[in-house]
Coordinates of C-alpha atoms in Angstrom, one line a residue:
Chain A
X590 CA 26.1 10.6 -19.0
X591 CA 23.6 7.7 -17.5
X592 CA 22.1 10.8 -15.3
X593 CA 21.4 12.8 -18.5
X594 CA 19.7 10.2 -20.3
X595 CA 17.8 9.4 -17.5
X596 CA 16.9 13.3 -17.1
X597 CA 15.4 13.1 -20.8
X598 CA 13.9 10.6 -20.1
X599 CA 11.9 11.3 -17.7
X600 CA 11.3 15.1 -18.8
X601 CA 10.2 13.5 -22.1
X602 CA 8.2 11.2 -20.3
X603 CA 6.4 14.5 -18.2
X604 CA 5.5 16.4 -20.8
X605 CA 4.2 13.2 -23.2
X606 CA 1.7 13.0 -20.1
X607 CA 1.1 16.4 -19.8
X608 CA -0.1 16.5 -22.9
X609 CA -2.3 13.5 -22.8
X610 CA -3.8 14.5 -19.5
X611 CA -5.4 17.4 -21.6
X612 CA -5.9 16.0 -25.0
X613 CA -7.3 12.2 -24.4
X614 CA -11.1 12.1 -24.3
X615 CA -12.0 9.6 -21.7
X616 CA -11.7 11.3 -18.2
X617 CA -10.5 8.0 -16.4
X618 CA -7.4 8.1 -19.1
X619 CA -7.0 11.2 -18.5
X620 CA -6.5 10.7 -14.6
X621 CA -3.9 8.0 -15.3
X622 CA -1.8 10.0 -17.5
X623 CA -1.9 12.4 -14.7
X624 CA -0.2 9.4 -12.3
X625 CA 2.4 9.2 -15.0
X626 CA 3.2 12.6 -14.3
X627 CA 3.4 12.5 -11.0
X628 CA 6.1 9.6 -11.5
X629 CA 7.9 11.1 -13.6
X630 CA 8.1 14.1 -12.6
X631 CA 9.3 11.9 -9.1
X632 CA 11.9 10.7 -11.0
X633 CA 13.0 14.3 -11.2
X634 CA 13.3 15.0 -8.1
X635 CA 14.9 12.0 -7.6
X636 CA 18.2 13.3 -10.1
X637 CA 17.9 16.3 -7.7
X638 CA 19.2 13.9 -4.8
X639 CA 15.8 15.3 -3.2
X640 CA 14.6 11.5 -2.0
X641 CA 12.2 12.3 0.7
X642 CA 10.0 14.9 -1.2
X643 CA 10.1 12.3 -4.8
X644 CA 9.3 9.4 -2.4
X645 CA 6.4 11.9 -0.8
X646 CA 5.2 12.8 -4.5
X647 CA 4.5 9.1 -5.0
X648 CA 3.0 8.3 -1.5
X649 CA 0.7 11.3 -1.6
X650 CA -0.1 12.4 -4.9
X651 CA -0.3 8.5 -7.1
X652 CA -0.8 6.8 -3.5
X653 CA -3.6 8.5 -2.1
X654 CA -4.8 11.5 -4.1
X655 CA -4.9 10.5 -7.2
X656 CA -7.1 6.8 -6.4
X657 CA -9.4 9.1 -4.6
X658 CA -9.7 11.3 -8.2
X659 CA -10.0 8.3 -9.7
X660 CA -12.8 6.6 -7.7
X661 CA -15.1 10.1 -8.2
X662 CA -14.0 10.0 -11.8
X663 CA -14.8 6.5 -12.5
X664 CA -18.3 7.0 -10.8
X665 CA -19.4 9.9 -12.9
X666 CA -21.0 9.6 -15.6
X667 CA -20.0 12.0 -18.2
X668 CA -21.5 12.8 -21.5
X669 CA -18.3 14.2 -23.8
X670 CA -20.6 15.2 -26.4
X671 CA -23.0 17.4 -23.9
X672 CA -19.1 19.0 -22.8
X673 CA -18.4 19.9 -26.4
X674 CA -21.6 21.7 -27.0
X675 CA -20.9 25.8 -27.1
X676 CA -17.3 24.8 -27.6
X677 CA -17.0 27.9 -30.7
X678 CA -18.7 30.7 -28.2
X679 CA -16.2 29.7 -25.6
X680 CA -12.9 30.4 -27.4
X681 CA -12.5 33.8 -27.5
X682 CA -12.5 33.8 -23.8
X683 CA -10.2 30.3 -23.8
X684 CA -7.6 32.7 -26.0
X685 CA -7.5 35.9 -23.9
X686 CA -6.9 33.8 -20.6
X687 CA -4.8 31.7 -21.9
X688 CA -2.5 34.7 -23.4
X689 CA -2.7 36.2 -19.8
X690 CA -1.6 33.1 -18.2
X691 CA 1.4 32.6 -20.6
X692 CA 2.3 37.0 -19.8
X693 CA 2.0 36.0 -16.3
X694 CA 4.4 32.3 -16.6
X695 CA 6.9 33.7 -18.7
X696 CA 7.8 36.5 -16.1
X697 CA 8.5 34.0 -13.5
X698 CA 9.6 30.9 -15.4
X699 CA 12.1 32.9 -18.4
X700 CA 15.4 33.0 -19.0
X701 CA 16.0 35.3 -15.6
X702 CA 15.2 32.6 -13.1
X703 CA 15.6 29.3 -14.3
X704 CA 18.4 30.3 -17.3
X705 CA 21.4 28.6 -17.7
X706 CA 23.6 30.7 -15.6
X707 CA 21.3 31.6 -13.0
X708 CA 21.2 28.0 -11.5
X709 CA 23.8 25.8 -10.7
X710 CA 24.0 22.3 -11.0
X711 CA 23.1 20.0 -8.1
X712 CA 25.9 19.4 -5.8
X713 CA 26.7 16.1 -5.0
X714 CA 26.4 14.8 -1.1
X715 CA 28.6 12.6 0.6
X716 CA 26.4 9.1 0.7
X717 CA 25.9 9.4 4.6
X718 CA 23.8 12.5 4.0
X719 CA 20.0 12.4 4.7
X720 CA 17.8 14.6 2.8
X721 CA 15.0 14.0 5.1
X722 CA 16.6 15.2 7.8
X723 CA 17.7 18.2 6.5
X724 CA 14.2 19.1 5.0
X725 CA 13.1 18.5 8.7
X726 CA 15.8 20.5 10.3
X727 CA 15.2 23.4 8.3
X728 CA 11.1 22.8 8.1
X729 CA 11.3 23.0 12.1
X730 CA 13.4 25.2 12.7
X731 CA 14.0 28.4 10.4
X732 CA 10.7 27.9 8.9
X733 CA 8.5 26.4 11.8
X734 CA 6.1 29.7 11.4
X735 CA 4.8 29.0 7.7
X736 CA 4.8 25.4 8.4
X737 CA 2.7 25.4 11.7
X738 CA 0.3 28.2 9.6
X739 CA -0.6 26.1 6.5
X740 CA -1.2 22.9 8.7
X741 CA -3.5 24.9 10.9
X742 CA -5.3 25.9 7.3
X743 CA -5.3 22.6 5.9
X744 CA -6.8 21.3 9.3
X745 CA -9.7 24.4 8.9
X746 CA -10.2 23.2 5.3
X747 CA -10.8 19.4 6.7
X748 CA -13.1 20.1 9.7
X749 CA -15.0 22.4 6.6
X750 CA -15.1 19.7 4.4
X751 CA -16.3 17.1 6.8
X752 CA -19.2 19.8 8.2
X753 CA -20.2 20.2 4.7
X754 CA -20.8 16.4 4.0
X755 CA -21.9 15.6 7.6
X756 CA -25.9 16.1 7.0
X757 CA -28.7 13.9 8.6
X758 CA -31.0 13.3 6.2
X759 CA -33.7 10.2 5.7
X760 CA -31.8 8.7 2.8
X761 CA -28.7 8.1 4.9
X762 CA -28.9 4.2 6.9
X763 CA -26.4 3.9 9.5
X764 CA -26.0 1.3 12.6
X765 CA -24.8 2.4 16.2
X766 CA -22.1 -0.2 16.9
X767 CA -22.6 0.3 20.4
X768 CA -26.2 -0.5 20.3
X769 CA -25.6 -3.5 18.0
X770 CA -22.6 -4.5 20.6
X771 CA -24.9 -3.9 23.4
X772 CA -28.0 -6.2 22.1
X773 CA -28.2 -9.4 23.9
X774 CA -30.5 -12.4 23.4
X775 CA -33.5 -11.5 25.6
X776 CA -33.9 -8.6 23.5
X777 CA -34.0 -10.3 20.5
X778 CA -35.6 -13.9 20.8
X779 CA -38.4 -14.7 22.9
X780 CA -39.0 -18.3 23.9
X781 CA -42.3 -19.4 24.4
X782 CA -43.3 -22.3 25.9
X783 CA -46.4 -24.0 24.1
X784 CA -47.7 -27.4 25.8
X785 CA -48.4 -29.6 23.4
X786 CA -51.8 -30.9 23.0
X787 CA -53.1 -34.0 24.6
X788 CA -53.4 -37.3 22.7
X789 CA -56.4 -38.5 22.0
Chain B
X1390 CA 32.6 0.5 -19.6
X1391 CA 33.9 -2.7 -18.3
X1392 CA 33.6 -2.3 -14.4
X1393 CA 29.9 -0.8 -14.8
X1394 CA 29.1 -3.7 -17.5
X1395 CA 30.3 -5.6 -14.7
X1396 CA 28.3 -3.8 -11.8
X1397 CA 25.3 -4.0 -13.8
X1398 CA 25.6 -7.9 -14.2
X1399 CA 26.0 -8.0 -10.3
X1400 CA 23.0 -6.2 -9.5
X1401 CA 21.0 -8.5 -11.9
X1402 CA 21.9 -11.3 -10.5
X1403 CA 21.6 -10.3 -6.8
X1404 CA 17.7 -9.1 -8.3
X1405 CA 17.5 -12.8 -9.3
X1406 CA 18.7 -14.3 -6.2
X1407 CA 15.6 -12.7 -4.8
X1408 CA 13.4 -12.6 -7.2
X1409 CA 13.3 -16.9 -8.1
X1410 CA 13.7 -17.8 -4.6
X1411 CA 10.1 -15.5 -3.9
X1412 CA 8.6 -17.0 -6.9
X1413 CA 9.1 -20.0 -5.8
X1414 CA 8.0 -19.3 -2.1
X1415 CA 4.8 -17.6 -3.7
X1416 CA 4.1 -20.9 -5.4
X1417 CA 4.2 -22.7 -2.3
X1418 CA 2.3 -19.8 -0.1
X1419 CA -0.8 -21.3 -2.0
X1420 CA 0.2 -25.1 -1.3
X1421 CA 0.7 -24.3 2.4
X1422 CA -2.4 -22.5 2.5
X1423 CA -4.7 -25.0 0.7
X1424 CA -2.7 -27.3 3.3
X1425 CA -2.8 -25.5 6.5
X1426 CA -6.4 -24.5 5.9
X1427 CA -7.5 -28.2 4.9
X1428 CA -5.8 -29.3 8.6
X1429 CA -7.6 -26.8 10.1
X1430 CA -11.0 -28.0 8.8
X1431 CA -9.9 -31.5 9.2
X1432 CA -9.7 -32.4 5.6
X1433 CA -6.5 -33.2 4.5
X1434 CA -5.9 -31.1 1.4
X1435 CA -4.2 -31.6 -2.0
X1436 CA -2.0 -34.7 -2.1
X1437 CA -2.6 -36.0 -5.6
X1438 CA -0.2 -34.8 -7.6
X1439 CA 3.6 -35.7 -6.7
X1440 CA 4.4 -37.2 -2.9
X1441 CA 2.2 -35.3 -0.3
X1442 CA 0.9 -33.0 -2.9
X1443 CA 4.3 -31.7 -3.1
X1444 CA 4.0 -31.0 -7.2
X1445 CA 0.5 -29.3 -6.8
X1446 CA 1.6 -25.8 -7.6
X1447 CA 3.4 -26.7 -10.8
X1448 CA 0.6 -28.5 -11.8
X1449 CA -1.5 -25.5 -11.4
X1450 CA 1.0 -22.7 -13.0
X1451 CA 0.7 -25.2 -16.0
X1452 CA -2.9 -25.4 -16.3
X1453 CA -2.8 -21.0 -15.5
X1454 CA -0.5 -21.2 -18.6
X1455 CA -2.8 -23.5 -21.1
X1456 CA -5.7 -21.8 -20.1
X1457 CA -7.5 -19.6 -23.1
X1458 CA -7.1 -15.8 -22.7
X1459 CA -10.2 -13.9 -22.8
X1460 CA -10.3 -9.5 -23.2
X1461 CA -13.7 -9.1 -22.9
X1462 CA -16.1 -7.0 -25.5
X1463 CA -16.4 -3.4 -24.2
X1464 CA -13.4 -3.4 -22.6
X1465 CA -10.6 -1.2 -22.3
X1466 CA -8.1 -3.3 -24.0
X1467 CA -4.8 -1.8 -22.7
X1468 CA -5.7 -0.7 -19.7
X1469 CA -7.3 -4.7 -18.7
X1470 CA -3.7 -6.3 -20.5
X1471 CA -1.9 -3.2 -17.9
X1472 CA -3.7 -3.9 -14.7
X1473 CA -2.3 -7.4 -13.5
X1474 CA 1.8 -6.1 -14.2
X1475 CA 0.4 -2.9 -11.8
X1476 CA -0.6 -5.3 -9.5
X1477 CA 2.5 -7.5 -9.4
X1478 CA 5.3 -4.7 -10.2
X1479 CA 5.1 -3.0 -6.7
X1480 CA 5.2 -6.2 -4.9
X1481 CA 8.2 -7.0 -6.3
X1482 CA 9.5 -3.7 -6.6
X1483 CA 9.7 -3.5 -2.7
X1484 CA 12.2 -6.1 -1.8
X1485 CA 14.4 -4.6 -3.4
X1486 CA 14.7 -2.6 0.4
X1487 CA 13.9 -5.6 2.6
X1488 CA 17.4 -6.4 4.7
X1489 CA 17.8 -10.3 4.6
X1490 CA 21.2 -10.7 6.7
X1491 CA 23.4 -7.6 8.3
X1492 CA 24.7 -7.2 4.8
X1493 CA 22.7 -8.6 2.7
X1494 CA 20.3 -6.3 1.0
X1495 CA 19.7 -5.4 -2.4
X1496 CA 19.2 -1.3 -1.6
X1497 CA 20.3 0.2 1.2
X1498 CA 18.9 3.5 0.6
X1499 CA 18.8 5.9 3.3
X1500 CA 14.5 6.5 3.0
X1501 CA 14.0 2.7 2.6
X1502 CA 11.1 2.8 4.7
X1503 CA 9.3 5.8 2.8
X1504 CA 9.8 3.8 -0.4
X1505 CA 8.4 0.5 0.9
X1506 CA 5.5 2.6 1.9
X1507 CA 4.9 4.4 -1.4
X1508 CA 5.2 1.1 -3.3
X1509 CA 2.4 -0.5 -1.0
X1510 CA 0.3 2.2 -1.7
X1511 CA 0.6 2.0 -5.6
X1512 CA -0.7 -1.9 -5.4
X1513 CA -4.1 -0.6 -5.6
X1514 CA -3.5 0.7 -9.0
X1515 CA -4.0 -2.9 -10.6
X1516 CA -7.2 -3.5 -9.0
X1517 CA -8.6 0.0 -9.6
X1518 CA -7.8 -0.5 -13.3
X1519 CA -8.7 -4.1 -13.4
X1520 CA -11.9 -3.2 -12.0
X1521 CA -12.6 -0.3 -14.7
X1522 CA -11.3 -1.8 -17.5
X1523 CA -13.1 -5.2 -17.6
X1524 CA -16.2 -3.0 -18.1
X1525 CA -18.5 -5.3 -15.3
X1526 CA -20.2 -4.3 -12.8
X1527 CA -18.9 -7.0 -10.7
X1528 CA -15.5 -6.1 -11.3
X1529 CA -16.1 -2.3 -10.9
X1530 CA -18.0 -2.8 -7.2
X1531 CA -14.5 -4.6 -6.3
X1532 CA -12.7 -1.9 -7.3
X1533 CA -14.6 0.7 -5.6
X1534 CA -14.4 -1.1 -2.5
X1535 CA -11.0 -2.1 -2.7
X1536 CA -10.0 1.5 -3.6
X1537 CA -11.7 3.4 -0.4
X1538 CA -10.4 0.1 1.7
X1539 CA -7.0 0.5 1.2
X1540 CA -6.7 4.1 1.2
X1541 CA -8.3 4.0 4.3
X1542 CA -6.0 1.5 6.4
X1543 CA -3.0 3.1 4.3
X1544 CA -3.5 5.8 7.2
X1545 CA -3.2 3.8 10.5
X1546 CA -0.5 1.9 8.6
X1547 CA 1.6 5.3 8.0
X1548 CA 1.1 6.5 11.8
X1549 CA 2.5 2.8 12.9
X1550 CA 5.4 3.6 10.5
X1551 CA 5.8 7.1 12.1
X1552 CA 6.1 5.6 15.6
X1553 CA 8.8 2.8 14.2
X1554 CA 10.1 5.8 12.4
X1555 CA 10.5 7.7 15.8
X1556 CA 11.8 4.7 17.8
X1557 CA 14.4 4.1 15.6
X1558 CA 15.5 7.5 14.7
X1559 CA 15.9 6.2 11.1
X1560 CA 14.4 5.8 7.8
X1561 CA 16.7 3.0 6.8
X1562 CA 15.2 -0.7 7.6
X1563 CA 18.7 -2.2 8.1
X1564 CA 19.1 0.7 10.9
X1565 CA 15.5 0.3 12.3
X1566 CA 17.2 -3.4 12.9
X1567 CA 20.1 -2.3 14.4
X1568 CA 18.0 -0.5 16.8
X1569 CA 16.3 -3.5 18.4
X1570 CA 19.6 -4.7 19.3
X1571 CA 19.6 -5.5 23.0
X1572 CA 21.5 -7.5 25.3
X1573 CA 17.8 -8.6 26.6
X1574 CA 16.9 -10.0 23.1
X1575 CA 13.1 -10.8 22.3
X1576 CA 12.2 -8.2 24.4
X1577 CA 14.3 -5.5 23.1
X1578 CA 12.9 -5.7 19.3
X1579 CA 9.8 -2.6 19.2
X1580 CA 7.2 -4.9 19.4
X1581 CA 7.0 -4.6 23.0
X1582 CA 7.3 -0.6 23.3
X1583 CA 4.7 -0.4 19.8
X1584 CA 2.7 -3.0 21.1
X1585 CA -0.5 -1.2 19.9
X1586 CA 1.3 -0.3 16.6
X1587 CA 2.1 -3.5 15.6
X1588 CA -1.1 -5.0 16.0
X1589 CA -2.6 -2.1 14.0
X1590 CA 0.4 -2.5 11.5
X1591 CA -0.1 -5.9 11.0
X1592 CA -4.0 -5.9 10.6
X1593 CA -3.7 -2.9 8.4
X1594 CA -1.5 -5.1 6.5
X1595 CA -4.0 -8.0 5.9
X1596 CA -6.7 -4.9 4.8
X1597 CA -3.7 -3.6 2.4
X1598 CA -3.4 -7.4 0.7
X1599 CA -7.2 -7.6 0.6
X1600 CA -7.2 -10.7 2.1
X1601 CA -9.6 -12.4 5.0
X1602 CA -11.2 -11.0 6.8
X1603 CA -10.9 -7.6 4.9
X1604 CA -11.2 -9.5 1.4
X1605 CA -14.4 -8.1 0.6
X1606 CA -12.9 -6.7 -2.9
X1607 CA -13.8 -10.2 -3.8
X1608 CA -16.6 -11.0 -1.6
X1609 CA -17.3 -14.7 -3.6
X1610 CA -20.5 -14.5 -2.0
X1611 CA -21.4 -11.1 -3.2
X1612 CA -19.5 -10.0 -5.9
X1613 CA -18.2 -13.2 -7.8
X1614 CA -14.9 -12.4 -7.7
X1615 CA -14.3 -9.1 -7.2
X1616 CA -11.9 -7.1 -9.9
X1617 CA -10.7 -10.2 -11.2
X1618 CA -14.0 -11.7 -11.9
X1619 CA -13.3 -11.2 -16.1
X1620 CA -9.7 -12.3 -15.5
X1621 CA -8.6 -15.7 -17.0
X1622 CA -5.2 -17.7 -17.5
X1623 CA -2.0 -15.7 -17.2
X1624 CA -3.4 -12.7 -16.2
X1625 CA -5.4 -14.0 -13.7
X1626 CA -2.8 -15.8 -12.5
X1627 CA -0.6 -12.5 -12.2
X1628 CA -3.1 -11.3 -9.6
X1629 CA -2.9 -14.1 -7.4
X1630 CA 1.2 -13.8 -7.6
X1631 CA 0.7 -9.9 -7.1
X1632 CA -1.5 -11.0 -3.6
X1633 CA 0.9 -13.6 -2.6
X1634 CA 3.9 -11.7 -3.0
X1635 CA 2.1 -9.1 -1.1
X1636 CA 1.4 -11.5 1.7
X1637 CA 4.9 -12.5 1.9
X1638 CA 6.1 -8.7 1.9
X1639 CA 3.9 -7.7 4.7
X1640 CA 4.9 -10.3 6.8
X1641 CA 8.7 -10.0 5.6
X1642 CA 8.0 -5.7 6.9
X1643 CA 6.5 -7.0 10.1
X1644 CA 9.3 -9.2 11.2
X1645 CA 11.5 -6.4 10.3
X1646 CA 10.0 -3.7 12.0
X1647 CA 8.6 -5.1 14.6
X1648 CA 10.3 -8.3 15.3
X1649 CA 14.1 -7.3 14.7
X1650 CA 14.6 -9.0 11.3
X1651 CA 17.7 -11.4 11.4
X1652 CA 17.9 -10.5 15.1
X1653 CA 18.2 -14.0 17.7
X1654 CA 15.5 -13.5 20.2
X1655 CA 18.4 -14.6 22.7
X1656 CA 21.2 -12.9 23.8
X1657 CA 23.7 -16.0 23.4
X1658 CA 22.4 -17.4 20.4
X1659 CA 23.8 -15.8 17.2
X1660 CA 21.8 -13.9 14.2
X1661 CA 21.3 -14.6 11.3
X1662 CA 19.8 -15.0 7.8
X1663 CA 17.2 -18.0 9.4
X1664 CA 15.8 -16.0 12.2
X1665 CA 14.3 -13.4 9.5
X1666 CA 12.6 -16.3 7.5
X1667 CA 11.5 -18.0 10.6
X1668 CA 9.7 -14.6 11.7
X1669 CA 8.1 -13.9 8.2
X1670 CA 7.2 -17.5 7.9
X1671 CA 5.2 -16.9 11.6
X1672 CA 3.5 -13.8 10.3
X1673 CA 2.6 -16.0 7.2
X1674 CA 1.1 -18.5 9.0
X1675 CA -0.9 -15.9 10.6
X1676 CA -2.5 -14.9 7.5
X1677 CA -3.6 -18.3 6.5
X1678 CA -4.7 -19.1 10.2
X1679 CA -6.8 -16.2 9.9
X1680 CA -9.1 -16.6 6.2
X1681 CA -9.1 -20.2 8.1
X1682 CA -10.9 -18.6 11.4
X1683 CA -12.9 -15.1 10.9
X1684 CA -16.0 -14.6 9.1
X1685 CA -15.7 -11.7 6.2
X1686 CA -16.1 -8.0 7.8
X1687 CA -19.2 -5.9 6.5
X1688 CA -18.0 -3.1 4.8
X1689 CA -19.1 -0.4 7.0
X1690 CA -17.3 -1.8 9.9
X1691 CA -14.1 -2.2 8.0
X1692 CA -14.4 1.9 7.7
X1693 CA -15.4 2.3 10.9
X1694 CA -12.5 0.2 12.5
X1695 CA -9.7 1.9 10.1
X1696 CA -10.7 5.5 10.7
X1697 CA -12.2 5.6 14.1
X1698 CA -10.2 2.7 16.3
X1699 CA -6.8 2.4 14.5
X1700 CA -6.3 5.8 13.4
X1701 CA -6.8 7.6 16.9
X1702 CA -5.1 4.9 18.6
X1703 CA -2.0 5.4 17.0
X1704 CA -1.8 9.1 16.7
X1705 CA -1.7 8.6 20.6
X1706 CA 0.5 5.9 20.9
X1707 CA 3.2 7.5 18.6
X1708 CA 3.0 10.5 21.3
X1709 CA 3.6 7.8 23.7
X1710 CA 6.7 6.9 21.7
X1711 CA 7.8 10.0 21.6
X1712 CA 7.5 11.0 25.2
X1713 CA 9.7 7.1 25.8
X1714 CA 12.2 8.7 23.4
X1715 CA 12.9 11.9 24.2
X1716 CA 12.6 10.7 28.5
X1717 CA 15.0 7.7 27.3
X1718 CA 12.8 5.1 29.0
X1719 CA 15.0 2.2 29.4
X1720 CA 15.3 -0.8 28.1
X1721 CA 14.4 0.4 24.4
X1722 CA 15.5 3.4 24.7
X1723 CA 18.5 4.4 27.0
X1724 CA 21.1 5.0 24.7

């Protein structure tokens, strides 16, 4: 009973931000409807008894992600009218990938897969079981292949990333902290002894 | 009905029991520092208002309360009245994990140390959204800063966790206790094995409250106030609870992690509930000992220490751990 309330809940509270993410003007809005989802949908995962990955959702996604989208999209400076402009010419296009898209979801996510009677309810776990430690068994074990592959292309797509934005150019200042570590006195300050003038 | 009516009632008032006994220590947190810092700088500090001062921060939660409440023009108005319950929510939130006394704990949840770290890491919500929605450029610098700050030393604090994580073999703080237990005491708790990690850990933790030396999100000097600058009254005064509370927590996860929580530091004196607030109130101290002593950090060498000193040193010293583990180097880890 509680668990159902709290399931509609927090679906209702998914979609309500799903929605807003793509109907709210203002980007930064936007981006913090987005967060709610995220936490919501958390809160899923959380009635799935799946702890680790709704506790990852937060740390990741709202934690770290999503403050980074944030800080770019806070920074811009963005002109809704100037987006708006050629909106009419667009739509055909909008329609016919849009109608593709919804072909291509509703042969995955219909009545086949995620009906009723094709999935069972979640089974409940005695209180001493870990979820993180079965994700981890099974991550490094049966599927150590997969796992090992994407975090080799994740690690491609960072040293990328970093090469891309790594470019000497005038603009850029920086210090050497070793050189400003290394400076000492004598190279900075010269004393000078001046006699002073006789009296008269 | 009844016996969850009744379960209910018992959870709220164990939330109370630690949620008026913090308030209360956060009020003081800002006597003790005004104190401690005063002593420091041989002054002597507040001691108007009731013996030795002792009534100062219930004078000043009054005058936060009379104080007029201003939204500024050009502001977003929900998003400015939202910010300062972001801020003080997760602070809060996470002691609901913290293990006071072998049984005493709120939640013992099984990925309490996942959760205290996702909860840290949503305190920069307020300030972002302060920041943003007082619409000044003040504020919005603060933000900025405070935004690529704590993301940053959110890393190095993660990788510490990992290597507690690994020592103990558990996610659950009450268990990560359990696993200092020694028959050598003090030097059974992890600080002595994580020595580099709990340095990192706790200086990541100061960067994570934005306080000195890492406090440039206010920057007085530079910035006014930082992402509070357009803050006044209550709201205002929700931030400085929110970075209190934060304080408190930090110090609270460092004597739990690192120091063995209610743990005695001698074999043949017993635990207990004291030995957990004498370590947090140590790591406390620490805090205020430090705004007292270091001079604010320029900005590009609080990057440059979070992402190229902390972050490889712990990568390496969790392998370290990990190599102690698995060869069951004794004394921490023989069992």
């Amino acid at each position: 009973m509680f668990e159902q309330v709290l399931f509609y809940a927090f679906s209702g509270l998914v979609l309500f931000a799903a929605v807003m993410v793509i109907t709210v003007k203002n980007p930064v809005h936007a981006a913090l409807c987005l967060v709610l989802a995220f936490f919501s949908s958390s809160g899923l995962w959380l009635l799935l008894e799946a702890e680790f990955l709704a506790i990852t959702l937060v740390l990741v996604y709202v934690g770290a992600v999503m403050v980074l989208f944030l800080f770019v999209v806070m920074m811009l400076d963005i002109n809704i009218a100037e987006l708006r402009e050629g909106f009419a010419s667009y739509v055909p296009v909008a329609v016919l990938v849009a109608v593709v898209m919804l072909a291509l979801l509703s042969t995955i996510v219909g009545h086949v897969n995620f009906g009723v009677d094709s999935i069972q309810g979640v089974v409940p776990h005695a209180s001493d079981y870990s979820n993180t430690k079965a994700l981890g068994m099974s991550m490094y074990t049966d599927f150590i292949w997969p796992f090992e592959i994407a975090s080799v292309i994740l690690l491609v797509a960072i040293v990328a990333a970093i090469t891309l934005t790594l470019r000497k150019s005038r603009q850029t200042k920086s210090a050497n902290p070793s050189n400003q570590v290394a400076v000492e006195s004598s190279d900075r300050v010269r004393l000078v002894k001046v006699p002073s003038e006789p009296q008269e | 009905m009844p016996e969850s009516i009744l379960t209910i009632t018992i959870i709220v008032i164990k939330i109370l029991a630690i949620m008026l006994p913090l308030m209360a220590a956060v009020a003081y947190t800002t006597l003790i520092e005004r104190k401690v810092i005063g002593y420091m700088q041989l002054r002597v500090g507040p001691n108007r208002v009731g013996p030795k001062g002792l009534l100062q921060p219930i004078a000043d939660a009054l005058k936060l309360m009379c104080k007029e409440f201003i939204i500024p023009t050009g502001s977003s108005r929900f998003l400015f009245l939202l910010a300062p319950v972001l801020a003080l929510g997760p602070a809060l939130a996470a002691w609901a994990v913290i293990p006071f006394g072998s049984e005493m704990v709120l939640a013992d949840i099984n990925a309490g140390l996942l959760y205290v770290l996702a909860l840290t890491s949503l305190g920069v919500y307020g300030i972002i959204i302060a920041g943003w929605a007082s619409n000044s450029k003040y504020a919005f610098l603060g933000a900025m800063r405070s935004a690529a700050q704590i993301v940053s030393y959110e890393i190095a604090m993660g990788f510490s966790l990992v290597g507690v994580l690994v020592a103990a073999g558990s996610l659950n703080l009450g268990d990560i206790i359990e696993a200092q237990r020694g028959s050598l005491g003090i030097l059974n708790w992890f600080w002595l094995p994580l020595l580099p990690l709990f340095f990192i850990y706790f200086i990541s933790g100061v960067a994570e409250t934005n306080r000195a030396p890492f406090d440039v999100s206010e920057g007085e000097s530079e910035i006014v106030a930082g992402f509070h600058v357009e803050y006044a009254g209550m709201a205002f005064a929700l931030f400085f609870l929110a970075e209190y509370a934060n304080m408190i927590l930090i110090s609270a996860l460092t004597a739990v992690l690192f120091m063995g929580g209610w743990l005695s530091p001698f074999s043949w004196v017993p635990d207990g509930i004291h030995w957990f607030f004498a370590k947090t109130g140590l790591f406390l101290f620490l805090f205020l000992w430090f705004r007292a002593t270091f001079p604010r950090y320029r900005y590009d060498q609080i990057m440059r220490l979070g992402w190229k000193i902390f972050l490889p040193i712990t990568i390496v010293w969790v392998m370290v751990v990990a190599a102690m583990v698995v060869w069951k180097i004794p004394p921490w880890f023989s069992s």
